[in-house]
PDB file of C-alpha atoms and ligand atoms in Angstrom:
ATOM      1  CA  UNK H1443     -71.746 -14.545 -16.811  1.00 52.00           C
ATOM      2  CA  UNK H1444     -71.006 -11.635 -14.670  1.00 59.00           C
ATOM      3  CA  UNK H1445     -68.906  -8.225 -15.481  1.00 63.00           C
ATOM      4  CA  UNK H1446     -67.063  -5.886 -13.572  1.00 69.00           C
ATOM      5  CA  UNK H1447     -66.692  -2.222 -14.023  1.00 92.00           C
ATOM      6  CA  UNK H1448     -63.463  -2.232 -12.070  1.00 95.00           C
ATOM      7  CA  UNK H1449     -60.567  -1.055 -14.007  1.00 96.00           C
ATOM      8  CA  UNK H1450     -56.872  -1.932 -13.709  1.00 95.00           C
ATOM      9  CA  UNK H1451     -56.290   1.714 -12.564  1.00 95.00           C
ATOM     10  CA  UNK H1452     -58.914   1.577 -10.313  1.00 96.00           C
ATOM     11  CA  UNK H1453     -58.055  -1.823  -8.868  1.00 96.00           C
ATOM     12  CA  UNK H1454     -54.354  -0.515  -8.189  1.00 96.00           C
ATOM     13  CA  UNK H1455     -55.651   2.660  -6.680  1.00 97.00           C
ATOM     14  CA  UNK H1456     -57.806   0.523  -4.005  1.00 97.00           C
ATOM     15  CA  UNK H1457     -54.959  -1.769  -3.331  1.00 97.00           C
ATOM     16  CA  UNK H1458     -52.798   1.361  -3.060  1.00 98.00           C
ATOM     17  CA  UNK H1459     -54.629   2.106   0.404  1.00 98.00           C
ATOM     18  CA  UNK H1460     -52.869  -0.689   2.121  1.00 98.00           C
ATOM     19  CA  UNK H1461     -49.885   0.610   3.746  1.00 98.00           C
ATOM     20  CA  UNK H1462     -47.045  -1.651   3.769  1.00 98.00           C
ATOM     21  CA  UNK H1463     -43.082  -1.641   4.309  1.00 98.00           C
ATOM     22  CA  UNK H1464     -41.078  -2.452   1.497  1.00 98.00           C
ATOM     23  CA  UNK H1465     -38.525  -5.239   1.273  1.00 99.00           C
ATOM     24  CA  UNK H1466     -35.647  -6.620  -1.279  1.00 98.00           C
ATOM     25  CA  UNK H1467     -35.920 -10.228  -1.923  1.00 98.00           C
ATOM     26  CA  UNK H1468     -32.362 -11.462  -2.935  1.00 98.00           C
ATOM     27  CA  UNK H1469     -31.129 -14.628  -4.164  1.00 98.00           C
ATOM     28  CA  UNK H1470     -27.720 -15.871  -5.192  1.00 96.00           C
ATOM     29  CA  UNK H1471     -27.517 -15.517  -9.096  1.00 93.00           C
ATOM     30  CA  UNK H1472     -23.941 -17.390  -9.419  1.00 90.00           C
ATOM     31  CA  UNK H1473     -21.266 -17.929  -6.473  1.00 89.00           C
ATOM     32  CA  UNK H1474     -21.034 -14.692  -4.541  1.00 87.00           C
ATOM     33  CA  UNK H1475     -23.258 -12.410  -7.222  1.00 92.00           C
ATOM     34  CA  UNK H1476     -26.791 -11.541  -5.965  1.00 96.00           C
ATOM     35  CA  UNK H1477     -29.951 -10.750  -7.871  1.00 97.00           C
ATOM     36  CA  UNK H1478     -32.618  -8.581  -6.164  1.00 98.00           C
ATOM     37  CA  UNK H1479     -36.249  -7.648  -6.555  1.00 98.00           C
ATOM     38  CA  UNK H1480     -37.968  -4.964  -4.714  1.00 98.00           C
ATOM     39  CA  UNK H1481     -41.287  -6.189  -3.248  1.00 98.00           C
ATOM     40  CA  UNK H1482     -44.035  -5.115  -1.212  1.00 98.00           C
ATOM     41  CA  UNK H1483     -46.455  -8.160  -1.633  1.00 98.00           C
ATOM     42  CA  UNK H1484     -44.989  -9.795   1.559  1.00 98.00           C
ATOM     43  CA  UNK H1485     -46.411 -11.325   4.574  1.00 98.00           C
ATOM     44  CA  UNK H1486     -46.182 -13.840   7.207  1.00 98.00           C
ATOM     45  CA  UNK H1487     -48.118 -17.048   6.815  1.00 98.00           C
ATOM     46  CA  UNK H1488     -47.646 -19.395   9.567  1.00 98.00           C
ATOM     47  CA  UNK H1489     -46.019 -19.616  13.012  1.00 98.00           C
ATOM     48  CA  UNK H1490     -45.372 -23.362  13.130  1.00 98.00           C
ATOM     49  CA  UNK H1491     -43.713 -24.114  11.073  1.00 98.00           C
ATOM     50  CA  UNK H1492     -42.538 -20.433  10.479  1.00 98.00           C
ATOM     51  CA  UNK H1493     -43.551 -19.334   7.072  1.00 98.00           C
ATOM     52  CA  UNK H1494     -43.799 -16.265   4.890  1.00 98.00           C
ATOM     53  CA  UNK H1495     -45.042 -15.602   1.389  1.00 98.00           C
ATOM     54  CA  UNK H1496     -44.002 -13.177  -1.320  1.00 98.00           C
ATOM     55  CA  UNK H1497     -45.698 -12.841  -4.615  1.00 98.00           C
ATOM     56  CA  UNK H1498     -43.699 -12.586  -7.685  1.00 98.00           C
ATOM     57  CA  UNK H1499     -44.807 -11.506 -10.937  1.00 98.00           C
ATOM     58  CA  UNK H1500     -44.540 -14.176 -13.652  1.00 98.00           C
ATOM     59  CA  UNK H1501     -42.392 -11.999 -15.894  1.00 97.00           C
ATOM     60  CA  UNK H1502     -39.896 -10.906 -13.301  1.00 98.00           C
ATOM     61  CA  UNK H1503     -36.345 -11.993 -13.721  1.00 97.00           C
ATOM     62  CA  UNK H1504     -35.737 -13.212 -10.190  1.00 98.00           C
ATOM     63  CA  UNK H1505     -38.658 -16.015 -10.620  1.00 98.00           C
ATOM     64  CA  UNK H1506     -36.465 -18.545 -12.602  1.00 97.00           C
ATOM     65  CA  UNK H1507     -33.531 -18.069 -10.131  1.00 97.00           C
ATOM     66  CA  UNK H1508     -35.854 -18.585  -7.238  1.00 98.00           C
ATOM     67  CA  UNK H1509     -37.184 -21.701  -8.589  1.00 98.00           C
ATOM     68  CA  UNK H1510     -33.617 -23.015  -9.311  1.00 97.00           C
ATOM     69  CA  UNK H1511     -31.642 -21.880  -6.166  1.00 97.00           C
ATOM     70  CA  UNK H1512     -34.962 -22.909  -3.894  1.00 97.00           C
ATOM     71  CA  UNK H1513     -33.459 -20.139  -1.114  1.00 98.00           C
ATOM     72  CA  UNK H1514     -34.043 -16.664  -1.072  1.00 98.00           C
ATOM     73  CA  UNK H1515     -33.405 -13.654   1.521  1.00 98.00           C
ATOM     74  CA  UNK H1516     -36.052 -11.040   2.462  1.00 99.00           C
ATOM     75  CA  UNK H1517     -34.711  -7.647   3.868  1.00 98.00           C
ATOM     76  CA  UNK H1518     -36.955  -5.052   5.001  1.00 98.00           C
ATOM     77  CA  UNK H1519     -35.728  -1.263   3.962  1.00 98.00           C
ATOM     78  CA  UNK H1520     -35.097   1.393   5.955  1.00 98.00           C
ATOM     79  CA  UNK H1521     -36.434   4.998   5.989  1.00 97.00           C
ATOM     80  CA  UNK H1522     -34.220   7.011   3.673  1.00 96.00           C
ATOM     81  CA  UNK H1523     -33.601   3.481   1.467  1.00 98.00           C
ATOM     82  CA  UNK H1524     -35.850   4.802  -1.567  1.00 98.00           C
ATOM     83  CA  UNK H1525     -32.856   4.530  -3.879  1.00 97.00           C
ATOM     84  CA  UNK H1526     -32.361   0.860  -3.020  1.00 98.00           C
ATOM     85  CA  UNK H1527     -36.309   0.311  -3.774  1.00 98.00           C
ATOM     86  CA  UNK H1528     -35.541   1.860  -6.891  1.00 98.00           C
ATOM     87  CA  UNK H1529     -32.752  -0.062  -7.745  1.00 98.00           C
ATOM     88  CA  UNK H1530     -33.833  -3.439  -7.135  1.00 98.00           C
ATOM     89  CA  UNK H1531     -37.167  -2.664  -9.240  1.00 98.00           C
ATOM     90  CA  UNK H1532     -35.193  -2.727 -12.425  1.00 96.00           C
ATOM     91  CA  UNK H1533     -33.365  -5.557 -14.090  1.00 87.00           C
ATOM     92  CA  UNK H1534     -30.079  -3.995 -14.744  1.00 91.00           C
ATOM     93  CA  UNK H1535     -28.122  -4.686 -11.649  1.00 94.00           C
ATOM     94  CA  UNK H1536     -24.067  -4.766 -11.492  1.00 92.00           C
ATOM     95  CA  UNK H1537     -21.515  -4.442  -8.870  1.00 90.00           C
ATOM     96  CA  UNK H1538     -20.329  -0.865  -9.846  1.00 93.00           C
ATOM     97  CA  UNK H1539     -23.935   0.412  -9.275  1.00 94.00           C
ATOM     98  CA  UNK H1540     -23.709  -1.524  -6.010  1.00 94.00           C
ATOM     99  CA  UNK H1541     -21.037  -0.141  -4.885  1.00 94.00           C
ATOM    100  CA  UNK H1542     -21.974   3.662  -5.926  1.00 95.00           C
ATOM    101  CA  UNK H1543     -25.307   2.877  -3.622  1.00 95.00           C
ATOM    102  CA  UNK H1544     -23.054   1.598  -0.956  1.00 95.00           C
ATOM    103  CA  UNK H1545     -24.882  -1.893  -0.917  1.00 97.00           C
ATOM    104  CA  UNK H1546     -23.320  -4.551   1.174  1.00 97.00           C
ATOM    105  CA  UNK H1547     -24.799  -8.368   1.650  1.00 97.00           C
ATOM    106  CA  UNK H1548     -24.311 -10.918   4.279  1.00 97.00           C
ATOM    107  CA  UNK H1549     -24.663 -14.558   3.980  1.00 97.00           C
ATOM    108  CA  UNK H1550     -26.544 -16.349   6.309  1.00 97.00           C
ATOM    109  CA  UNK H1551     -25.548 -19.850   7.807  1.00 95.00           C
ATOM    110  CA  UNK H1552     -27.743 -21.441   5.332  1.00 95.00           C
ATOM    111  CA  UNK H1553     -25.930 -19.646   2.381  1.00 95.00           C
ATOM    112  CA  UNK H1554     -28.536 -16.870   1.532  1.00 97.00           C
ATOM    113  CA  UNK H1555     -27.483 -13.357   0.610  1.00 98.00           C
ATOM    114  CA  UNK H1556     -29.500 -10.433   2.604  1.00 98.00           C
ATOM    115  CA  UNK H1557     -29.078  -6.898   2.540  1.00 98.00           C
ATOM    116  CA  UNK H1558     -27.091  -5.276   5.456  1.00 98.00           C
ATOM    117  CA  UNK H1559     -28.193  -2.230   6.967  1.00 97.00           C
ATOM    118  CA  UNK H1560     -31.867  -2.769   6.778  1.00 98.00           C
ATOM    119  CA  UNK H1561     -34.626  -3.281   9.682  1.00 98.00           C
ATOM    120  CA  UNK H1562     -34.680  -7.075   9.444  1.00 98.00           C
ATOM    121  CA  UNK H1563     -33.450  -9.919   7.328  1.00 98.00           C
ATOM    122  CA  UNK H1564     -34.881 -13.355   6.986  1.00 98.00           C
ATOM    123  CA  UNK H1565     -33.063 -16.381   5.452  1.00 98.00           C
ATOM    124  CA  UNK H1566     -35.780 -18.347   3.586  1.00 98.00           C
ATOM    125  CA  UNK H1567     -36.225 -21.866   1.672  1.00 98.00           C
ATOM    126  CA  UNK H1568     -38.705 -22.342  -0.791  1.00 98.00           C
ATOM    127  CA  UNK H1569     -41.402 -25.060   0.353  1.00 98.00           C
ATOM    128  CA  UNK H1570     -44.158 -24.215  -1.937  1.00 98.00           C
ATOM    129  CA  UNK H1571     -45.221 -22.081  -5.324  1.00 98.00           C
ATOM    130  CA  UNK H1572     -48.448 -21.432  -6.540  1.00 98.00           C
ATOM    131  CA  UNK H1573     -49.079 -19.876  -9.617  1.00 98.00           C
ATOM    132  CA  UNK H1574     -52.182 -17.550  -9.451  1.00 98.00           C
ATOM    133  CA  UNK H1575     -53.170 -14.972 -12.006  1.00 98.00           C
ATOM    134  CA  UNK H1576     -50.143 -13.244 -13.261  1.00 98.00           C
ATOM    135  CA  UNK H1577     -48.232 -13.867 -10.138  1.00 98.00           C
ATOM    136  CA  UNK H1578     -46.638 -16.821  -8.498  1.00 98.00           C
ATOM    137  CA  UNK H1579     -47.027 -16.770  -4.586  1.00 98.00           C
ATOM    138  CA  UNK H1580     -43.723 -18.099  -3.266  1.00 98.00           C
ATOM    139  CA  UNK H1581     -43.912 -19.353   0.211  1.00 98.00           C
ATOM    140  CA  UNK H1582     -40.802 -19.824   2.133  1.00 98.00           C
ATOM    141  CA  UNK H1583     -39.864 -21.562   5.324  1.00 98.00           C
ATOM    142  CA  UNK H1584     -37.827 -19.023   7.554  1.00 98.00           C
ATOM    143  CA  UNK H1585     -34.456 -20.442   8.737  1.00 98.00           C
ATOM    144  CA  UNK H1586     -32.804 -17.431  10.015  1.00 97.00           C
ATOM    145  CA  UNK H1587     -33.852 -13.936  11.183  1.00 98.00           C
ATOM    146  CA  UNK H1588     -32.016 -10.919  12.356  1.00 98.00           C
ATOM    147  CA  UNK H1589     -33.335  -7.906  13.519  1.00 98.00           C
ATOM    148  CA  UNK H1590     -31.179  -4.537  13.142  1.00 96.00           C
ATOM    149  CA  UNK H1591     -33.593  -2.123  14.229  1.00 93.00           C
ATOM    150  CA  UNK H1592     -34.399   1.584  12.722  1.00 96.00           C
ATOM    151  CA  UNK H1593     -37.323   3.123  11.112  1.00 97.00           C
ATOM    152  CA  UNK H1594     -38.620   1.259   8.124  1.00 98.00           C
ATOM    153  CA  UNK H1595     -39.623   2.713   4.611  1.00 98.00           C
ATOM    154  CA  UNK H1596     -43.194   2.535   4.064  1.00 98.00           C
ATOM    155  CA  UNK H1597     -45.133   2.271   0.845  1.00 98.00           C
ATOM    156  CA  UNK H1598     -48.601   3.999   0.666  1.00 98.00           C
ATOM    157  CA  UNK H1599     -51.012   5.245  -2.193  1.00 97.00           C
ATOM    158  CA  UNK H1600     -48.078   4.894  -4.642  1.00 97.00           C
ATOM    159  CA  UNK H1601     -45.380   6.730  -2.761  1.00 98.00           C
ATOM    160  CA  UNK H1602     -42.839   6.027  -0.083  1.00 98.00           C
ATOM    161  CA  UNK H1603     -43.306   7.619   3.023  1.00 97.00           C
ATOM    162  CA  UNK H1604     -42.148   7.240   6.628  1.00 94.00           C
ATOM    163  CA  UNK H1605     -43.511   6.727   9.994  1.00 93.00           C
ATOM    164  CA  UNK H1606     -45.348  10.045  11.708  1.00 86.00           C
ATOM    165  CA  UNK H1607     -45.487  12.082   8.417  1.00 51.00           C
ATOM    166  CA  UNK H1608     -45.838  12.667   4.825  1.00 50.00           C
TER     167      UNK H1608
HETATM  168  C1  FMN S2264     -42.506  -0.169  -3.952  1.00 96.43           C
HETATM  169  C2  FMN S2264     -42.633  -1.498  -4.816  1.00 96.43           C
HETATM  170  C3  FMN S2264     -43.054  -2.758  -4.596  1.00 96.43           C
HETATM  171  C4  FMN S2264     -42.877  -3.851  -5.596  1.00 96.43           C
HETATM  172  N1  FMN S2264     -43.528  -5.258  -5.075  1.00 96.43           N
HETATM  173  C5  FMN S2264     -43.579  -6.012  -6.058  1.00 96.43           C
HETATM  174  C6  FMN S2264     -44.114  -7.407  -5.703  1.00 96.43           C
HETATM  175  O1  FMN S2264     -44.360  -7.560  -4.287  1.00 96.43           O
HETATM  176  N2  FMN S2264     -44.070  -8.357  -6.430  1.00 96.43           N
HETATM  177  C7  FMN S2264     -43.246  -8.010  -7.863  1.00 96.43           C
HETATM  178  O2  FMN S2264     -43.331  -8.949  -8.561  1.00 96.43           O
HETATM  179  N3  FMN S2264     -43.022  -6.929  -8.080  1.00 96.43           N
HETATM  180  C8  FMN S2264     -42.976  -6.064  -7.134  1.00 96.43           C
HETATM  181  N4  FMN S2264     -42.379  -4.661  -7.550  1.00 96.43           N
HETATM  182  C9  FMN S2264     -42.128  -4.661  -8.853  1.00 96.43           C
HETATM  183  C10 FMN S2264     -40.773  -5.362  -9.205  1.00 96.43           C
HETATM  184  O3  FMN S2264     -39.615  -4.997  -8.197  1.00 96.43           O
HETATM  185  C11 FMN S2264     -39.923  -5.042 -10.648  1.00 96.43           C
HETATM  186  O4  FMN S2264     -41.125  -4.721 -11.207  1.00 96.43           O
HETATM  187  C12 FMN S2264     -39.314  -6.118 -10.921  1.00 96.43           C
HETATM  188  O5  FMN S2264     -37.894  -6.153 -10.439  1.00 96.43           O
HETATM  189  C13 FMN S2264     -38.902  -5.938 -12.431  1.00 96.43           C
HETATM  190  O6  FMN S2264     -37.961  -6.913 -12.582  1.00 96.43           O
HETATM  191  P1  FMN S2264     -37.568  -7.465 -14.150  1.00 96.43           P
HETATM  192  O7  FMN S2264     -36.777  -6.480 -14.740  1.00 96.43           O
HETATM  193  O8  FMN S2264     -37.090  -8.727 -13.618  1.00 96.43           O
HETATM  194  O9  FMN S2264     -38.824  -7.768 -14.867  1.00 96.43           O
HETATM  195  C14 FMN S2264     -42.373  -3.583  -6.792  1.00 96.43           C
HETATM  196  C15 FMN S2264     -41.731  -2.252  -7.172  1.00 96.43           C
HETATM  197  C16 FMN S2264     -41.606  -1.535  -6.088  1.00 96.43           C
HETATM  198  C17 FMN S2264     -41.075  -0.132  -6.595  1.00 96.43           C
END
């Protein structure tokens, strides 16, 4: 049996060297009400068919809703939207807090909620899920995409950054 000297902290630090954007994965919890989760484990998978993936922690509240609804949105946050990233990284979400943050949702033609005023928004249907380690890889078929532009919020070495500076 091989052993590794790599600690969890070292593993996180190593992966933190990979700069990413920040997305919010959204699902319709009940009619008209949305639940979201901040995720940077997002990537493109395939061009034909058009597939993306997001890795979701087994303990995340959103996972059971994703399994049930089989549709989700992905919105790429803009520079300056750290407060939105923090909000969707905690489970206590309600319309009052969303009003305070100025959040607005748009529903795609397929009925998927996405966040308005973000760089880019995808509407997806779940085509596969793979449990691996302590996460589930959720593969989504992209049904709708809108690019609204603006500079993206970045995440690097455990901190929020923006293009062209610290
Ligand atoms: C910048 C950032 C990126 C994150 N990326 C992911 C991710 O890709 N997958 C994931 O499962 N959680 C990710 N998280 C953590 C979740 O947003 C957060 O733990 C989760 O929403 C907590 O939900 P719960 O209250 O349902 O457990 C990230 C958090 C932050 C701040």
